PDB file of C-alpha atoms in Angstrom:
ATOM      1  CA  ILE A   7     123.987 108.852  98.676  1.00 47.00           C
ATOM      2  CA  LYS A   8     123.636 105.102  98.142  1.00 52.00           C
ATOM      3  CA  GLN A   9     120.380 104.396  99.962  1.00 53.00           C
ATOM      4  CA  GLY A  10     117.400 106.094 101.586  1.00 54.00           C
ATOM      5  CA  ALA A  11     117.433 107.601 105.043  1.00 56.00           C
ATOM      6  CA  SER A  12     113.777 108.073 105.904  1.00 70.00           C
ATOM      7  CA  THR A  13     112.810 108.295 109.556  1.00 81.00           C
ATOM      8  CA  ILE A  14     109.677 106.637 110.952  1.00 85.00           C
ATOM      9  CA  LEU A  15     108.036 110.065 110.878  1.00 86.00           C
ATOM     10  CA  GLN A  16     108.845 110.476 107.178  1.00 83.00           C
ATOM     11  CA  GLN A  17     107.485 107.012 106.475  1.00 84.00           C
ATOM     12  CA  VAL A  18     104.222 108.021 108.130  1.00 86.00           C
ATOM     13  CA  ALA A  19     104.168 111.173 105.994  1.00 84.00           C
ATOM     14  CA  LYS A  20     104.602 109.013 102.915  1.00 80.00           C
ATOM     15  CA  ILE A  21     101.771 106.689 103.966  1.00 76.00           C
ATOM     16  CA  LEU A  22      99.360 109.498 104.786  1.00 73.00           C
ATOM     17  CA  VAL A  23     100.121 111.898 101.953  1.00 70.00           C
ATOM     18  CA  GLU A  24     102.130 110.553  99.054  1.00 62.00           C
ATOM     19  CA  GLU A  25     100.115 107.386  98.564  1.00 59.00           C
ATOM     20  CA  VAL A  26      96.825 109.271  98.702  1.00 55.00           C
ATOM     21  CA  ASP A  27      98.143 111.931  96.340  1.00 57.00           C
ATOM     22  CA  ARG A  28     100.218 109.625  94.128  1.00 57.00           C
ATOM     23  CA  GLU A  29      98.825 110.910  90.831  1.00 54.00           C
ATOM     24  CA  SER A  30     100.077 114.440  91.504  1.00 56.00           C
ATOM     25  CA  GLN A  31     103.548 113.094  92.289  1.00 57.00           C
ATOM     26  CA  LYS A  32     104.211 111.823  88.768  1.00 61.00           C
ATOM     27  CA  ASN A  33     105.009 115.251  87.363  1.00 61.00           C
ATOM     28  CA  HIS A  34     107.654 116.072  89.961  1.00 66.00           C
ATOM     29  CA  GLY A  35     111.204 114.917  90.510  1.00 69.00           C
ATOM     30  CA  ARG A  36     112.549 112.692  93.258  1.00 70.00           C
ATOM     31  CA  TRP A  37     114.051 115.510  95.313  1.00 74.00           C
ATOM     32  CA  TRP A  38     110.814 117.528  95.183  1.00 73.00           C
ATOM     33  CA  ARG A  39     108.921 114.526  96.543  1.00 73.00           C
ATOM     34  CA  LYS A  40     111.550 113.979  99.232  1.00 75.00           C
ATOM     35  CA  GLY A  41     111.405 117.614 100.273  1.00 79.00           C
ATOM     36  CA  ARG A  42     107.613 117.528 100.405  1.00 79.00           C
ATOM     37  CA  LYS A  43     107.763 114.448 102.612  1.00 79.00           C
ATOM     38  CA  VAL A  44     110.152 116.214 105.003  1.00 81.00           C
ATOM     39  CA  TRP A  45     107.822 119.237 105.165  1.00 85.00           C
ATOM     40  CA  VAL A  46     104.766 117.048 105.881  1.00 84.00           C
ATOM     41  CA  ALA A  47     106.773 115.160 108.523  1.00 86.00           C
ATOM     42  CA  ALA A  48     107.606 118.445 110.259  1.00 87.00           C
ATOM     43  CA  VAL A  49     103.921 119.393 110.327  1.00 88.00           C
ATOM     44  CA  LEU A  50     102.975 115.992 111.749  1.00 86.00           C
ATOM     45  CA  TRP A  51     105.683 116.306 114.413  1.00 88.00           C
ATOM     46  CA  LEU A  52     104.170 119.588 115.586  1.00 89.00           C
ATOM     47  CA  GLN A  53     100.529 118.508 115.391  1.00 89.00           C
ATOM     48  CA  LEU A  54     100.380 114.841 116.462  1.00 87.00           C
ATOM     49  CA  ASP A  55     101.186 113.000 119.674  1.00 90.00           C
ATOM     50  CA  ARG A  56     104.327 110.821 119.378  1.00 89.00           C
ATOM     51  CA  ARG A  57     102.437 107.673 120.340  1.00 90.00           C
ATOM     52  CA  TYR A  58      99.850 108.331 117.654  1.00 89.00           C
ATOM     53  CA  ILE A  59     102.596 108.747 115.056  1.00 89.00           C
ATOM     54  CA  LEU A  60     104.048 105.381 116.031  1.00 90.00           C
ATOM     55  CA  GLU A  61     100.559 103.850 115.981  1.00 90.00           C
ATOM     56  CA  LEU A  62      99.989 105.101 112.432  1.00 87.00           C
ATOM     57  CA  TYR A  63     103.318 103.651 111.376  1.00 90.00           C
ATOM     58  CA  LEU A  64     102.682 100.220 112.913  1.00 90.00           C
ATOM     59  CA  ASN A  65      99.112 100.046 111.598  1.00 87.00           C
ATOM     60  CA  ASN A  66     100.180 100.754 108.016  1.00 85.00           C
ATOM     61  CA  ILE A  67     103.680  99.312 107.646  1.00 88.00           C
ATOM     62  CA  TYR A  68     104.109  96.967 104.674  1.00 87.00           C
ATOM     63  CA  CYS A  69     105.656  93.541 105.288  1.00 89.00           C
ATOM     64  CA  GLY A  70     105.293  91.948 101.847  1.00 86.00           C
ATOM     65  CA  HIS A  71     102.680  89.610 100.367  1.00 83.00           C
ATOM     66  CA  ASN A  72     100.076  92.401 100.310  1.00 79.00           C
ATOM     67  CA  GLN A  73     100.021  92.564 104.129  1.00 85.00           C
ATOM     68  CA  ARG A  74      99.908  95.914 105.931  1.00 85.00           C
ATOM     69  CA  GLY A  75      99.994  96.643 109.642  1.00 88.00           C
ATOM     70  CA  VAL A  76     101.562  94.652 112.472  1.00 92.00           C
ATOM     71  CA  LYS A  77      98.429  92.645 113.204  1.00 90.00           C
ATOM     72  CA  ALA A  78      97.952  91.507 109.608  1.00 87.00           C
ATOM     73  CA  CYS A  79     101.677  90.753 109.294  1.00 91.00           C
ATOM     74  CA  SER A  80     101.757  88.754 112.520  1.00 92.00           C
ATOM     75  CA  ASN A  81      98.730  86.681 111.551  1.00 89.00           C
ATOM     76  CA  TYR A  82     100.054  86.140 108.036  1.00 88.00           C
ATOM     77  CA  TYR A  83     103.494  84.872 109.081  1.00 92.00           C
ATOM     78  CA  TYR A  84     102.618  83.077 112.337  1.00 91.00           C
ATOM     79  CA  GLY A  85      98.837  82.794 112.572  1.00 88.00           C
ATOM     80  CA  ARG A  86      98.879  84.658 115.901  1.00 90.00           C
ATOM     81  CA  ASP A  87      98.356  88.201 117.169  1.00 91.00           C
ATOM     82  CA  PRO A  88     101.430  90.428 117.736  1.00 91.00           C
ATOM     83  CA  LEU A  89     101.263  90.248 121.545  1.00 92.00           C
ATOM     84  CA  GLU A  90     101.568  86.459 121.346  1.00 94.00           C
ATOM     85  CA  LEU A  91     104.911  86.576 119.494  1.00 93.00           C
ATOM     86  CA  THR A  92     108.333  86.236 121.066  1.00 93.00           C
ATOM     87  CA  LEU A  93     111.172  88.636 120.309  1.00 92.00           C
ATOM     88  CA  ALA A  94     112.768  86.009 118.057  1.00 92.00           C
ATOM     89  CA  GLU A  95     109.527  85.757 116.071  1.00 93.00           C
ATOM     90  CA  VAL A  96     109.140  89.511 115.751  1.00 94.00           C
ATOM     91  CA  ILE A  97     112.556  89.992 114.135  1.00 94.00           C
ATOM     92  CA  PRO A  98     111.835  88.278 110.763  1.00 94.00           C
ATOM     93  CA  ILE A  99     108.681  90.391 110.406  1.00 94.00           C
ATOM     94  CA  ALA A 100     110.448  93.645 111.311  1.00 92.00           C
ATOM     95  CA  LEU A 101     113.107  92.938 108.677  1.00 92.00           C
ATOM     96  CA  THR A 102     110.429  93.003 105.965  1.00 92.00           C
ATOM     97  CA  TRP A 103     109.481  96.574 106.899  1.00 89.00           C
ATOM     98  CA  ARG A 104     112.779  97.798 105.512  1.00 85.00           C
ATOM     99  CA  SER A 105     112.864  95.343 102.633  1.00 87.00           C
ATOM    100  CA  PRO A 106     109.805  93.183 101.778  1.00 87.00           C
ATOM    101  CA  SER A 107     112.120  90.965  99.726  1.00 85.00           C
ATOM    102  CA  SER A 108     113.589  89.828 103.068  1.00 87.00           C
ATOM    103  CA  SER A 109     110.447  87.792 103.653  1.00 90.00           C
ATOM    104  CA  PRO A 110     111.395  84.297 104.869  1.00 90.00           C
ATOM    105  CA  PHE A 111     108.841  82.992 102.357  1.00 88.00           C
ATOM    106  CA  LEU A 112     110.854  84.534  99.507  1.00 87.00           C
ATOM    107  CA  ASN A 113     114.480  84.403 100.599  1.00 88.00           C
ATOM    108  CA  LYS A 114     115.349  82.245 103.608  1.00 89.00           C
ATOM    109  CA  ASP A 115     119.093  83.029 103.442  1.00 90.00           C
ATOM    110  CA  ARG A 116     118.466  86.785 103.472  1.00 90.00           C
ATOM    111  CA  ALA A 117     116.052  86.412 106.375  1.00 92.00           C
ATOM    112  CA  LEU A 118     118.612  84.406 108.375  1.00 93.00           C
ATOM    113  CA  LYS A 119     121.387  86.927 107.695  1.00 93.00           C
ATOM    114  CA  GLY A 120     119.081  89.791 108.654  1.00 93.00           C
ATOM    115  CA  ARG A 121     118.086  88.071 111.884  1.00 94.00           C
ATOM    116  CA  GLU A 122     121.738  87.526 112.765  1.00 94.00           C
ATOM    117  CA  ARG A 123     122.478  91.214 112.179  1.00 94.00           C
ATOM    118  CA  VAL A 124     119.598  92.318 114.408  1.00 94.00           C
ATOM    119  CA  LEU A 125     120.522  89.879 117.172  1.00 95.00           C
ATOM    120  CA  GLU A 126     124.093  91.153 117.148  1.00 95.00           C
ATOM    121  CA  GLN A 127     122.837  94.747 117.424  1.00 94.00           C
ATOM    122  CA  LEU A 128     120.566  93.823 120.331  1.00 94.00           C
ATOM    123  CA  LYS A 129     123.448  92.065 122.089  1.00 95.00           C
ATOM    124  CA  SER A 130     125.861  94.947 121.508  1.00 95.00           C
ATOM    125  CA  GLN A 131     123.365  97.309 123.176  1.00 94.00           C
ATOM    126  CA  SER A 132     122.878  94.904 126.127  1.00 94.00           C
ATOM    127  CA  ILE A 133     119.199  94.377 125.304  1.00 93.00           C
ATOM    128  CA  ILE A 134     119.797  90.623 125.184  1.00 94.00           C
ATOM    129  CA  THR A 135     122.591  88.467 126.556  1.00 94.00           C
ATOM    130  CA  THR A 136     124.975  86.271 124.582  1.00 94.00           C
ATOM    131  CA  ALA A 137     123.104  83.208 125.812  1.00 94.00           C
ATOM    132  CA  GLN A 138     119.789  84.643 124.636  1.00 94.00           C
ATOM    133  CA  LYS A 139     121.279  85.458 121.257  1.00 94.00           C
ATOM    134  CA  LEU A 140     122.510  81.883 120.813  1.00 93.00           C
ATOM    135  CA  GLU A 141     119.107  80.539 121.813  1.00 92.00           C
ATOM    136  CA  MET A 142     117.286  82.811 119.347  1.00 93.00           C
ATOM    137  CA  GLN A 143     119.644  81.788 116.549  1.00 91.00           C
ATOM    138  CA  LYS A 144     118.345  78.233 116.875  1.00 88.00           C
ATOM    139  CA  GLY A 145     114.716  79.267 116.433  1.00 86.00           C
ATOM    140  CA  PRO A 146     113.014  78.375 113.143  1.00 88.00           C
ATOM    141  CA  LEU A 147     111.778  80.973 110.694  1.00 90.00           C
ATOM    142  CA  PRO A 148     108.030  81.141 109.998  1.00 90.00           C
ATOM    143  CA  VAL A 149     106.781  78.509 107.562  1.00 83.00           C
ATOM    144  CA  ARG A 150     104.209  79.288 104.917  1.00 78.00           C
ATOM    145  CA  VAL A 151     100.868  77.736 105.811  1.00 67.00           C
ATOM    146  CA  THR A 152      97.718  77.941 103.733  1.00 58.00           C
ATOM    147  CA  ARG A 153      95.017  79.370 105.986  1.00 53.00           C
ATOM    148  CA  GLY A 154      92.187  79.620 103.482  1.00 54.00           C
ATOM    149  CA  ALA A 155      93.218  83.044 102.240  1.00 58.00           C
ATOM    150  CA  CYS A 156      92.206  83.972  98.713  1.00 64.00           C
ATOM    151  CA  GLU A 157      95.100  83.859  96.240  1.00 60.00           C
ATOM    152  CA  ALA A 158      94.424  87.279  94.725  1.00 69.00           C
ATOM    153  CA  GLN A 159      97.032  89.630  96.158  1.00 67.00           C
ATOM    154  CA  HIS A 160      97.287  91.842  93.058  1.00 72.00           C
ATOM    155  CA  PHE A 161      93.510  92.200  92.880  1.00 77.00           C
ATOM    156  CA  ALA A 162      93.335  93.147  96.569  1.00 72.00           C
ATOM    157  CA  GLU A 163      96.109  95.720  96.127  1.00 70.00           C
ATOM    158  CA  PHE A 164      94.302  97.154  93.074  1.00 77.00           C
ATOM    159  CA  ILE A 165      91.136  97.643  95.166  1.00 75.00           C
ATOM    160  CA  ARG A 166      93.110  99.167  98.054  1.00 70.00           C
ATOM    161  CA  LYS A 167      94.744 101.769  95.797  1.00 72.00           C
ATOM    162  CA  LYS A 168      91.462 102.592  94.090  1.00 74.00           C
ATOM    163  CA  LEU A 169      89.834 103.164  97.475  1.00 73.00           C
ATOM    164  CA  ILE A 170      92.670 105.398  98.668  1.00 66.00           C
ATOM    165  CA  HIS A 171      92.629 107.529  95.527  1.00 67.00           C
ATOM    166  CA  ALA A 172      88.834 107.801  95.397  1.00 68.00           C
ATOM    167  CA  GLY A 173      88.092 108.361  99.078  1.00 63.00           C
ATOM    168  CA  LYS A 174      91.407 109.730 100.380  1.00 58.00           C
ATOM    169  CA  LEU A 175      91.250 107.108 103.141  1.00 59.00           C
ATOM    170  CA  VAL A 176      94.192 105.620 104.987  1.00 56.00           C
ATOM    171  CA  ASP A 177      94.108 103.511 108.160  1.00 53.00           C
ATOM    172  CA  GLU A 178      90.329 103.515 108.366  1.00 54.00           C
ATOM    173  CA  GLY A 179      89.958  99.822 109.229  1.00 60.00           C
ATOM    174  CA  LEU A 180      87.426  99.209 106.476  1.00 66.00           C
ATOM    175  CA  LYS A 181      86.182  95.808 105.369  1.00 71.00           C
ATOM    176  CA  ILE A 182      85.624  95.674 101.606  1.00 74.00           C
ATOM    177  CA  ASP A 183      83.381  93.171  99.817  1.00 78.00           C
ATOM    178  CA  SER A 184      84.260  92.524  96.170  1.00 78.00           C
ATOM    179  CA  THR A 185      82.832  90.510  93.293  1.00 80.00           C
ATOM    180  CA  LEU A 186      85.837  88.181  93.195  1.00 80.00           C
ATOM    181  CA  ASP A 187      85.004  84.469  93.490  1.00 80.00           C
ATOM    182  CA  CYS A 188      87.741  83.262  95.841  1.00 78.00           C
ATOM    183  CA  LYS A 189      87.327  79.567  95.025  1.00 79.00           C
ATOM    184  CA  LEU A 190      87.561  80.108  91.270  1.00 82.00           C
ATOM    185  CA  GLN A 191      90.490  82.487  91.735  1.00 78.00           C
ATOM    186  CA  THR A 192      92.403  79.934  93.825  1.00 76.00           C
ATOM    187  CA  VAL A 193      91.759  77.099  91.349  1.00 81.00           C
ATOM    188  CA  THR A 194      92.815  79.293  88.428  1.00 82.00           C
ATOM    189  CA  SER A 195      95.936  80.531  90.210  1.00 75.00           C
ATOM    190  CA  ARG A 196      97.080  76.999  91.045  1.00 79.00           C
ATOM    191  CA  ALA A 197      96.313  75.727  87.548  1.00 85.00           C
ATOM    192  CA  LEU A 198      98.381  78.542  86.073  1.00 82.00           C
ATOM    193  CA  GLN A 199     101.242  77.769  88.458  1.00 77.00           C
ATOM    194  CA  GLN A 200     101.192  74.082  87.479  1.00 83.00           C
ATOM    195  CA  SER A 201     101.161  74.981  83.773  1.00 87.00           C
ATOM    196  CA  MET A 202     104.119  77.333  84.255  1.00 82.00           C
ATOM    197  CA  GLU A 203     106.089  74.668  86.095  1.00 79.00           C
ATOM    198  CA  ALA A 204     105.330  72.099  83.377  1.00 82.00           C
ATOM    199  CA  MET A 205     106.383  74.544  80.662  1.00 84.00           C
ATOM    200  CA  ILE A 206     109.660  75.306  82.443  1.00 78.00           C
ATOM    201  CA  ALA A 207     110.317  71.585  82.869  1.00 78.00           C
ATOM    202  CA  ARG A 208     109.748  70.964  79.141  1.00 79.00           C
ATOM    203  CA  ASN A 209     112.040  73.814  78.145  1.00 77.00           C
ATOM    204  CA  PHE A 210     114.884  72.444  80.232  1.00 67.00           C
ATOM    205  CA  GLU A 211     114.579  68.816  79.186  1.00 60.00           C
ATOM    206  CA  VAL A 212     117.824  67.351  77.972  1.00 53.00           C
ATOM    207  CA  VAL A 213     117.434  65.748  74.527  1.00 49.00           C
TER     208      VAL A 213
END
């Protein structure tokens, strides 16, 4: 086995159970955790409506940059709601669900190769035509735009995990107020980035 083979149902089981109960997972091996996920998935399959399972998946899927759920991902990458996106715009986001490192903000070449692979699959299954594929290939990838978001992704993720572990809550649509000063955090983050870039430049100066 060279890579994972989780179904959407198993991913939902992981979101709902393993993340909430992460502390108890540390004392067990990989195959025990995998088997537990399969068992939970079977229970969910018997108890939940298929549409609800898909809804849970789409509302919690991770697309990189501390963004979870299709609405948050769509607004983060394009500044628009999911229903406003074209098929060509959806593809780069969907690629991050399998591998967040495929984010066009992190690796443009990987995002382009992934989009080409998906377009070829869609064409081979007659979902799109050759002409549509060629047209979509010309479309630009999303471009990072600062929309006033606070530059504190690690802090936000820390709070999210604390909330999950303390309250056993997933997909509750909560809005959390914290003590973080967003303006100071952004200034500090950018100052640190500038200092790092200056340090790297000094270290690579040719004498």
